Amino acid sequence: MTAAEGSAASRSGARGSGASGSGLRIAACAKWVDLRPGVDALTGRVSTDERRFGFSAADAAALEVALRLGSEWGAEVDVVVAAPAPAEGAIRSLAAAGASRAIRVDLPSGASSKQVAASLAAATADADVVVCGDYSLDVGSGSVPASIAHRRGAAQALGLISVTPESPGVVRAVRRLDGGRREHLRVRTPAVLSVEGSVATLRRAPLRSLRAGHAPAVEVIDPVGLAVASVRLDRTEPVRPRARALPGPNGSAAFDRVVELTGALVARTPPRRVDAADDADAAADAIIEQLAAWGYLDPS
Amino acid sequence: MSVDYDAIVVGAGPAGSAAAIALARSGRSVALIERGPFPGSKNMYGGVVYGRILDGIVPNWWEEAPIQRWVTRRATMMMTDTQALTVDFRTAAWGAPPYNGATAYRPDFDQWLATHATAAGAELICSTTVTGVLRDGNRVVGVRTDRPDGELTARTVIACDGVNSFVAKEAGLYGEVEAHHYTVGVKETIRLGRDVIDQRFGLRGLDGADFEIVGCTNGIPGGGFLYTNLDTVAVGVVLELPSLAKQDRRPEQILAGLKSHPAIAPFLEGGEIGEYSAHVIPEGGLAMMPELVGDGLLVAGDAAAMCLAAGIWLEGVNFAIASGHAAGLATADALRRGDTSAAGLSGYRRRLETTFVLADHRKLAGAPELMMSPRMQRAYPQVACNTAERLFTVENPRPKTGLNAIVRSELKAAGVKVADLGRDALRGLRSFG
Amino acid sequence: MSEYQEIGFEQRMALVDFRVSERAHITVDGDACRGCTTQGCVVACPANLFVPTSDGGILFNYEQCFECGTCYLVCNTEGAITWTYPEGGHGVVFALS
Ligand SMILES: Cc1cc2nc3c(=O)[nH]c(=O)nc-3n(C[C@H](O)[C@H](O)[C@H](O)COP(=O)(O)OP(=O)(O)OC[C@H]3O[C@@H](n4cnc5c(N)ncnc54)[C@H](O)[C@@H]3O)c2cc1C
Ligand code: SF4
Ligand code: SF4
């Protein structure tokens, strides 16, 4: 990782020189998750163990990207993690790689994506660039970065496979699309970027910043209360359709009643077949037409 | 000379944490460097910690240590392919304070012990591998690690880096390393459920069982074990390296053989493997021990081959804690006097001589060789099992053969001379008696 | 009642947490192995990481290694195995041992 080493060398210069730099701020967000939850082969029960908790490759890559942007632009990097108190040791070690601040938003491990995104958006409010992993290992919806961008009214570029700094405040990024295509983006701050784990390998923290008194202390901030916080979801029950009385089948013989019940031997509309391989457009039109006919779609 | 620490301890296993506890409590600055992400993450063993040594280090340790079960049943099993003869000892005394042995998982236990080091003021640095020592002439003055800016200096370095101790080897404290002094232990932790374990092993509450087994290793010098945790059991074999390398069954196959033995299989039925693990054990005892001190350097625990392993004896954690603690105390003395040369640190050996550590190793000096001999490994289990089988097989109307006659004929069948038996018995008495 | 099955070697190794580092901490010089008649590492390595090749050499994978030390201790060929510990924080992480 020569790139990482190169920027590690210039980092110490960058750190204290926020003023001489661009005045930009960068935040890297990470989620503290069980990297290897246990699954019982027979019951499928999932078990977690705090000792296996850590940060995914994508989250580590996000910090590395943030550090590289930081050293290129002379900007400071904050590490922001929404996690409970036991995560602090891990947050400190993560931040030791070169962040100037380590911030923990005090949320339990199972907090909803909405709550996490709202809190992270508030905690990174003064950052020009927020870098996240593409999706978390446990929930994995990938909605948090998008949601942060939305709340902050920032640009978003998600699922990136390469991020290169251009002039201060502008990055070039590459995103993977379906079918092996690539999308080249130019993103201006304020922006939220989410990156795949393969983008970069996080540099190793220098020994000195791991030692007591050398690593930044973890600042703890309260989560943001959501607007709907007064309504709490206790549990969701399965659908229970109401009982409906149905007339019994006619027919004196059991066979006739079964025939009537199952609807067999009655004329019905035959299924329609459109071969999509021949004409995909016609197939799509046919599906839409049919859905509209059944009342699932508004025909307009 | 300005240094980063009074002492650097390499490895946060039981030896390292005990050394760091002793030094930190003497008011010294200590760094405890561990290559795993947390203490214990790299460590596996059979499964029983003998806690007496902890009495002087963590009073009432039994109220807080992360133990699984208290061993109240200890059985020694002699095995042939189809037979097993067990000496089964139980005592309620071991199930109450101050206890004797306890099963525990090392990732739990080692991490717990390390918290006592950090509570006393030691600085624990994890995920950091020591890659070499810093020297000033012959003197060790610090360590190099695999991190950027990774050098640390100290007045003393204590190598507690386990059986492969590259620190002690690099510092030249080891002579030639001989493979026959080492065994490899492989084990499976099998999930069974607490109730099932209670029923199958005849246990209640936190009582636990500990089976040591001879004759289950396909003729390779070594042994086997079966220990109960709360809701899992640990089953494993220990195999002498050169003999293992010379034959054609792989360790997990030999272990599978033990697991399917008619005396063991019923204990394990229906269990699910939770983890498979392996680690090397220094079995040579005194015969392989390195120099214990150099200028600015001490070695403790498995790094100094302090593990006491002789067939049915497999004690290493207690020896590691004792030797690590002694190394820490001796270093604190030496620092107080301002002399951390090899001579200044020689109090370490004196401390070990006066405790059980070297006394037990002296006493059992002949035991590894005896326990690993072909007679002990194959012939005696065969003789014992056949004798028992003939003694207990009812064959009337044929009259019973006398015990004496059975033993003689079985010894003969197994090719054991009575003189050998006598010699081994004497050696055994001298060692274990 | 359904029961847990005895599992294959790959599944057995999959139960263990290996935090694989980019750097191979053990390397084996396949050429040095060609002169080795015993190949004790093949049978002794508890993780079964040494695979003999048809031309008498050895194929070695470092990823699922217990870092136990068995291989370098049983190997009698100078220079065949280069053995170090993985980068700190990487390699095997036990939980139930
Ligand atoms: C299969 C098996 C069964 C056993 N059964 C028992 C038993 O039932 N009871 C018992 O009491 N003993 C048992 N033992 C022995 C016992 O495990 C050891 O004697 C004991 O662990 C030694 O402790 P230690 O602190 O010296 O070394 P270890 O426990 O090996 O600790 C060494 C530590 O140093 C770290 N380290 C190593 N190199 C470096 C480096 N370069 N940089 C940083 N850190 C490093 C390691 O990660 C590790 O944490 C058994 C051993 C085995 C293998
Ligand atoms: S690694 Fe050593 S023991 Fe294994 S084949 Fe090569 S030379 Fe032989
Ligand atoms: S250290 Fe152990 S597990 Fe790793 S390759 Fe060598 S023998 Fe196999």
JSON list of N, CA, C and O in Angstrom, two decimals, chain A residues 39-42 47 51-52 204-208 210-212, chain B residues 4-5 38 107-108 111 123 127 146-150 152 272:
[
{"chain": "A", "resi": 39, "resn": "VAL", "atom": "N", "xyz": [-24.42, -18.68, 13.75]},
{"chain": "A", "resi": 39, "resn": "VAL", "atom": "CA", "xyz": [-25.74, -19.16, 13.35]},
{"chain": "A", "resi": 39, "resn": "VAL", "atom": "C", "xyz": [-25.82, -20.65, 13.67]},
{"chain": "A", "resi": 39, "resn": "VAL", "atom": "O", "xyz": [-24.99, -21.43, 13.22]},
{"chain": "A", "resi": 40, "resn": "ASP", "atom": "N", "xyz": [-26.78, -21.04, 14.49]},
{"chain": "A", "resi": 40, "resn": "ASP", "atom": "CA", "xyz": [-26.93, -22.45, 14.84]},
{"chain": "A", "resi": 40, "resn": "ASP", "atom": "C", "xyz": [-27.42, -23.23, 13.63]},
{"chain": "A", "resi": 40, "resn": "ASP", "atom": "O", "xyz": [-28.41, -22.86, 13.00]},
{"chain": "A", "resi": 41, "resn": "ALA", "atom": "N", "xyz": [-26.70, -24.33, 13.33]},
{"chain": "A", "resi": 41, "resn": "ALA", "atom": "CA", "xyz": [-27.00, -25.08, 12.10]},
{"chain": "A", "resi": 41, "resn": "ALA", "atom": "C", "xyz": [-28.40, -25.69, 12.13]},
{"chain": "A", "resi": 41, "resn": "ALA", "atom": "O", "xyz": [-29.01, -25.91, 11.10]},
{"chain": "A", "resi": 42, "resn": "LEU", "atom": "N", "xyz": [-28.89, -25.96, 13.32]},
{"chain": "A", "resi": 42, "resn": "LEU", "atom": "CA", "xyz": [-30.16, -26.67, 13.41]},
{"chain": "A", "resi": 42, "resn": "LEU", "atom": "C", "xyz": [-31.33, -25.71, 13.58]},
{"chain": "A", "resi": 42, "resn": "LEU", "atom": "O", "xyz": [-32.34, -25.82, 12.91]},
{"chain": "A", "resi": 47, "resn": "SER", "atom": "N", "xyz": [-26.47, -15.74, 17.12]},
{"chain": "A", "resi": 47, "resn": "SER", "atom": "CA", "xyz": [-25.92, -15.26, 18.38]},
{"chain": "A", "resi": 47, "resn": "SER", "atom": "C", "xyz": [-24.82, -14.25, 18.10]},
{"chain": "A", "resi": 47, "resn": "SER", "atom": "O", "xyz": [-24.11, -14.36, 17.11]},
{"chain": "A", "resi": 51, "resn": "ARG", "atom": "N", "xyz": [-16.99, -9.45, 21.57]},
{"chain": "A", "resi": 51, "resn": "ARG", "atom": "CA", "xyz": [-15.57, -9.51, 21.22]},
{"chain": "A", "resi": 51, "resn": "ARG", "atom": "C", "xyz": [-15.36, -9.60, 19.72]},
{"chain": "A", "resi": 51, "resn": "ARG", "atom": "O", "xyz": [-14.28, -9.34, 19.23]},
{"chain": "A", "resi": 52, "resn": "ARG", "atom": "N", "xyz": [-16.39, -10.05, 19.02]},
{"chain": "A", "resi": 52, "resn": "ARG", "atom": "CA", "xyz": [-16.23, -10.14, 17.56]},
{"chain": "A", "resi": 52, "resn": "ARG", "atom": "C", "xyz": [-16.63, -8.84, 16.88]},
{"chain": "A", "resi": 52, "resn": "ARG", "atom": "O", "xyz": [-16.57, -8.72, 15.68]},
{"chain": "A", "resi": 204, "resn": "ARG", "atom": "N", "xyz": [-2.33, 1.11, 8.92]},
{"chain": "A", "resi": 204, "resn": "ARG", "atom": "CA", "xyz": [-2.19, 0.72, 10.33]},
{"chain": "A", "resi": 204, "resn": "ARG", "atom": "C", "xyz": [-1.91, 1.96, 11.16]},
{"chain": "A", "resi": 204, "resn": "ARG", "atom": "O", "xyz": [-1.16, 2.83, 10.75]},
{"chain": "A", "resi": 205, "resn": "ALA", "atom": "N", "xyz": [-2.55, 2.00, 12.32]},
{"chain": "A", "resi": 205, "resn": "ALA", "atom": "CA", "xyz": [-2.32, 3.12, 13.22]},
{"chain": "A", "resi": 205, "resn": "ALA", "atom": "C", "xyz": [-0.89, 3.09, 13.70]},
{"chain": "A", "resi": 205, "resn": "ALA", "atom": "O", "xyz": [-0.39, 2.02, 14.04]},
{"chain": "A", "resi": 206, "resn": "PRO", "atom": "N", "xyz": [-0.21, 4.22, 13.72]},
{"chain": "A", "resi": 206, "resn": "PRO", "atom": "CA", "xyz": [1.14, 4.21, 14.29]},
{"chain": "A", "resi": 206, "resn": "PRO", "atom": "C", "xyz": [1.08, 3.86, 15.77]},
{"chain": "A", "resi": 206, "resn": "PRO", "atom": "O", "xyz": [0.09, 4.16, 16.45]},
{"chain": "A", "resi": 207, "resn": "LEU", "atom": "N", "xyz": [2.12, 3.20, 16.26]},
{"chain": "A", "resi": 207, "resn": "LEU", "atom": "CA", "xyz": [2.12, 2.73, 17.64]},
{"chain": "A", "resi": 207, "resn": "LEU", "atom": "C", "xyz": [1.87, 3.88, 18.62]},
{"chain": "A", "resi": 207, "resn": "LEU", "atom": "O", "xyz": [1.11, 3.75, 19.57]},
{"chain": "A", "resi": 208, "resn": "ARG", "atom": "N", "xyz": [2.50, 5.01, 18.33]},
{"chain": "A", "resi": 208, "resn": "ARG", "atom": "CA", "xyz": [2.41, 6.13, 19.27]},
{"chain": "A", "resi": 208, "resn": "ARG", "atom": "C", "xyz": [0.95, 6.54, 19.51]},
{"chain": "A", "resi": 208, "resn": "ARG", "atom": "O", "xyz": [0.57, 6.82, 20.63]},
{"chain": "A", "resi": 210, "resn": "LEU", "atom": "N", "xyz": [-1.59, 4.80, 19.52]},
{"chain": "A", "resi": 210, "resn": "LEU", "atom": "CA", "xyz": [-2.37, 3.80, 20.27]},
{"chain": "A", "resi": 210, "resn": "LEU", "atom": "C", "xyz": [-2.07, 3.88, 21.75]},
{"chain": "A", "resi": 210, "resn": "LEU", "atom": "O", "xyz": [-2.79, 3.33, 22.57]},
{"chain": "A", "resi": 211, "resn": "ARG", "atom": "N", "xyz": [-0.97, 4.55, 22.09]},
{"chain": "A", "resi": 211, "resn": "ARG", "atom": "CA", "xyz": [-0.57, 4.55, 23.51]},
{"chain": "A", "resi": 211, "resn": "ARG", "atom": "C", "xyz": [-1.45, 5.50, 24.31]},
{"chain": "A", "resi": 211, "resn": "ARG", "atom": "O", "xyz": [-1.99, 6.46, 23.78]},
{"chain": "A", "resi": 212, "resn": "ALA", "atom": "N", "xyz": [-1.57, 5.17, 25.57]},
{"chain": "A", "resi": 212, "resn": "ALA", "atom": "CA", "xyz": [-2.43, 5.96, 26.45]},
{"chain": "A", "resi": 212, "resn": "ALA", "atom": "C", "xyz": [-2.00, 7.42, 26.37]},
{"chain": "A", "resi": 212, "resn": "ALA", "atom": "O", "xyz": [-0.81, 7.73, 26.35]},
{"chain": "B", "resi": 4, "resn": "ASP", "atom": "N", "xyz": [10.65, 4.66, 27.15]},
{"chain": "B", "resi": 4, "resn": "ASP", "atom": "CA", "xyz": [9.20, 4.77, 27.13]},
{"chain": "B", "resi": 4, "resn": "ASP", "atom": "C", "xyz": [8.56, 4.12, 28.35]},
{"chain": "B", "resi": 4, "resn": "ASP", "atom": "O", "xyz": [7.56, 4.59, 28.86]},
{"chain": "B", "resi": 5, "resn": "TYR", "atom": "N", "xyz": [9.12, 2.99, 28.78]},
{"chain": "B", "resi": 5, "resn": "TYR", "atom": "CA", "xyz": [8.51, 2.25, 29.90]},
{"chain": "B", "resi": 5, "resn": "TYR", "atom": "C", "xyz": [9.61, 1.66, 30.79]},
{"chain": "B", "resi": 5, "resn": "TYR", "atom": "O", "xyz": [10.73, 1.44, 30.34]},
{"chain": "B", "resi": 38, "resn": "PHE", "atom": "N", "xyz": [-7.65, -9.07, 20.95]},
{"chain": "B", "resi": 38, "resn": "PHE", "atom": "CA", "xyz": [-7.89, -8.93, 22.39]},
{"chain": "B", "resi": 38, "resn": "PHE", "atom": "C", "xyz": [-7.15, -10.07, 23.08]},
{"chain": "B", "resi": 38, "resn": "PHE", "atom": "O", "xyz": [-6.86, -11.10, 22.44]},
{"chain": "B", "resi": 107, "resn": "PRO", "atom": "N", "xyz": [-10.22, -17.33, 25.57]},
{"chain": "B", "resi": 107, "resn": "PRO", "atom": "CA", "xyz": [-10.54, -15.96, 25.20]},
{"chain": "B", "resi": 107, "resn": "PRO", "atom": "C", "xyz": [-11.26, -15.22, 26.34]},
{"chain": "B", "resi": 107, "resn": "PRO", "atom": "O", "xyz": [-11.08, -14.02, 26.48]},
{"chain": "B", "resi": 108, "resn": "ASP", "atom": "N", "xyz": [-11.99, -15.92, 27.16]},
{"chain": "B", "resi": 108, "resn": "ASP", "atom": "CA", "xyz": [-12.63, -15.29, 28.33]},
{"chain": "B", "resi": 108, "resn": "ASP", "atom": "C", "xyz": [-11.60, -15.08, 29.44]},
{"chain": "B", "resi": 108, "resn": "ASP", "atom": "O", "xyz": [-11.46, -14.00, 29.99]},
{"chain": "B", "resi": 111, "resn": "GLN", "atom": "N", "xyz": [-8.63, -12.64, 28.83]},
{"chain": "B", "resi": 111, "resn": "GLN", "atom": "CA", "xyz": [-9.08, -11.26, 28.79]},
{"chain": "B", "resi": 111, "resn": "GLN", "atom": "C", "xyz": [-9.40, -10.76, 30.20]},
{"chain": "B", "resi": 111, "resn": "GLN", "atom": "O", "xyz": [-9.06, -9.65, 30.57]},
{"chain": "B", "resi": 123, "resn": "GLU", "atom": "N", "xyz": [-0.46, -0.68, 30.56]},
{"chain": "B", "resi": 123, "resn": "GLU", "atom": "CA", "xyz": [-1.03, -0.19, 29.32]},
{"chain": "B", "resi": 123, "resn": "GLU", "atom": "C", "xyz": [-1.11, -1.34, 28.33]},
{"chain": "B", "resi": 123, "resn": "GLU", "atom": "O", "xyz": [-0.08, -1.88, 27.93]},
{"chain": "B", "resi": 127, "resn": "SER", "atom": "N", "xyz": [-3.54, -5.94, 18.97]},
{"chain": "B", "resi": 127, "resn": "SER", "atom": "CA", "xyz": [-3.40, -5.92, 17.51]},
{"chain": "B", "resi": 127, "resn": "SER", "atom": "C", "xyz": [-2.02, -5.44, 17.08]},
{"chain": "B", "resi": 127, "resn": "SER", "atom": "O", "xyz": [-1.88, -4.77, 16.06]},
{"chain": "B", "resi": 146, "resn": "ASP", "atom": "N", "xyz": [5.17, -4.29, 14.49]},
{"chain": "B", "resi": 146, "resn": "ASP", "atom": "CA", "xyz": [4.83, -4.21, 13.06]},
{"chain": "B", "resi": 146, "resn": "ASP", "atom": "C", "xyz": [3.99, -2.98, 12.73]},
{"chain": "B", "resi": 146, "resn": "ASP", "atom": "O", "xyz": [3.35, -2.94, 11.71]},
{"chain": "B", "resi": 147, "resn": "ARG", "atom": "N", "xyz": [3.98, -2.00, 13.62]},
{"chain": "B", "resi": 147, "resn": "ARG", "atom": "CA", "xyz": [3.22, -0.78, 13.32]},
{"chain": "B", "resi": 147, "resn": "ARG", "atom": "C", "xyz": [4.16, 0.33, 12.82]},
{"chain": "B", "resi": 147, "resn": "ARG", "atom": "O", "xyz": [5.34, 0.30, 13.12]},
{"chain": "B", "resi": 148, "resn": "PRO", "atom": "N", "xyz": [3.61, 1.31, 12.11]},
{"chain": "B", "resi": 148, "resn": "PRO", "atom": "CA", "xyz": [4.44, 2.46, 11.77]},
{"chain": "B", "resi": 148, "resn": "PRO", "atom": "C", "xyz": [4.93, 3.13, 13.05]},
{"chain": "B", "resi": 148, "resn": "PRO", "atom": "O", "xyz": [4.19, 3.14, 14.04]},
{"chain": "B", "resi": 149, "resn": "ASP", "atom": "N", "xyz": [6.10, 3.71, 13.03]},
{"chain": "B", "resi": 149, "resn": "ASP", "atom": "CA", "xyz": [6.74, 4.28, 14.24]},
{"chain": "B", "resi": 149, "resn": "ASP", "atom": "C", "xyz": [6.66, 3.25, 15.37]},
{"chain": "B", "resi": 149, "resn": "ASP", "atom": "O", "xyz": [6.31, 3.60, 16.49]},
{"chain": "B", "resi": 150, "resn": "GLY", "atom": "N", "xyz": [6.99, 2.02, 15.08]},
{"chain": "B", "resi": 150, "resn": "GLY", "atom": "CA", "xyz": [6.64, 0.94, 15.99]},
{"chain": "B", "resi": 150, "resn": "GLY", "atom": "C", "xyz": [7.69, 0.53, 17.01]},
{"chain": "B", "resi": 150, "resn": "GLY", "atom": "O", "xyz": [7.62, -0.58, 17.52]},
{"chain": "B", "resi": 152, "resn": "LEU", "atom": "N", "xyz": [9.55, 0.69, 20.68]},
{"chain": "B", "resi": 152, "resn": "LEU", "atom": "CA", "xyz": [9.34, 1.13, 22.05]},
{"chain": "B", "resi": 152, "resn": "LEU", "atom": "C", "xyz": [10.57, 0.75, 22.85]},
{"chain": "B", "resi": 152, "resn": "LEU", "atom": "O", "xyz": [11.12, -0.34, 22.67]},
{"chain": "B", "resi": 272, "resn": "GLU", "atom": "N", "xyz": [-22.96, -30.65, 18.25]},
{"chain": "B", "resi": 272, "resn": "GLU", "atom": "CA", "xyz": [-22.58, -29.86, 17.08]},
{"chain": "B", "resi": 272, "resn": "GLU", "atom": "C", "xyz": [-21.23, -29.21, 17.33]},
{"chain": "B", "resi": 272, "resn": "GLU", "atom": "O", "xyz": [-21.04, -28.57, 18.37]}
]
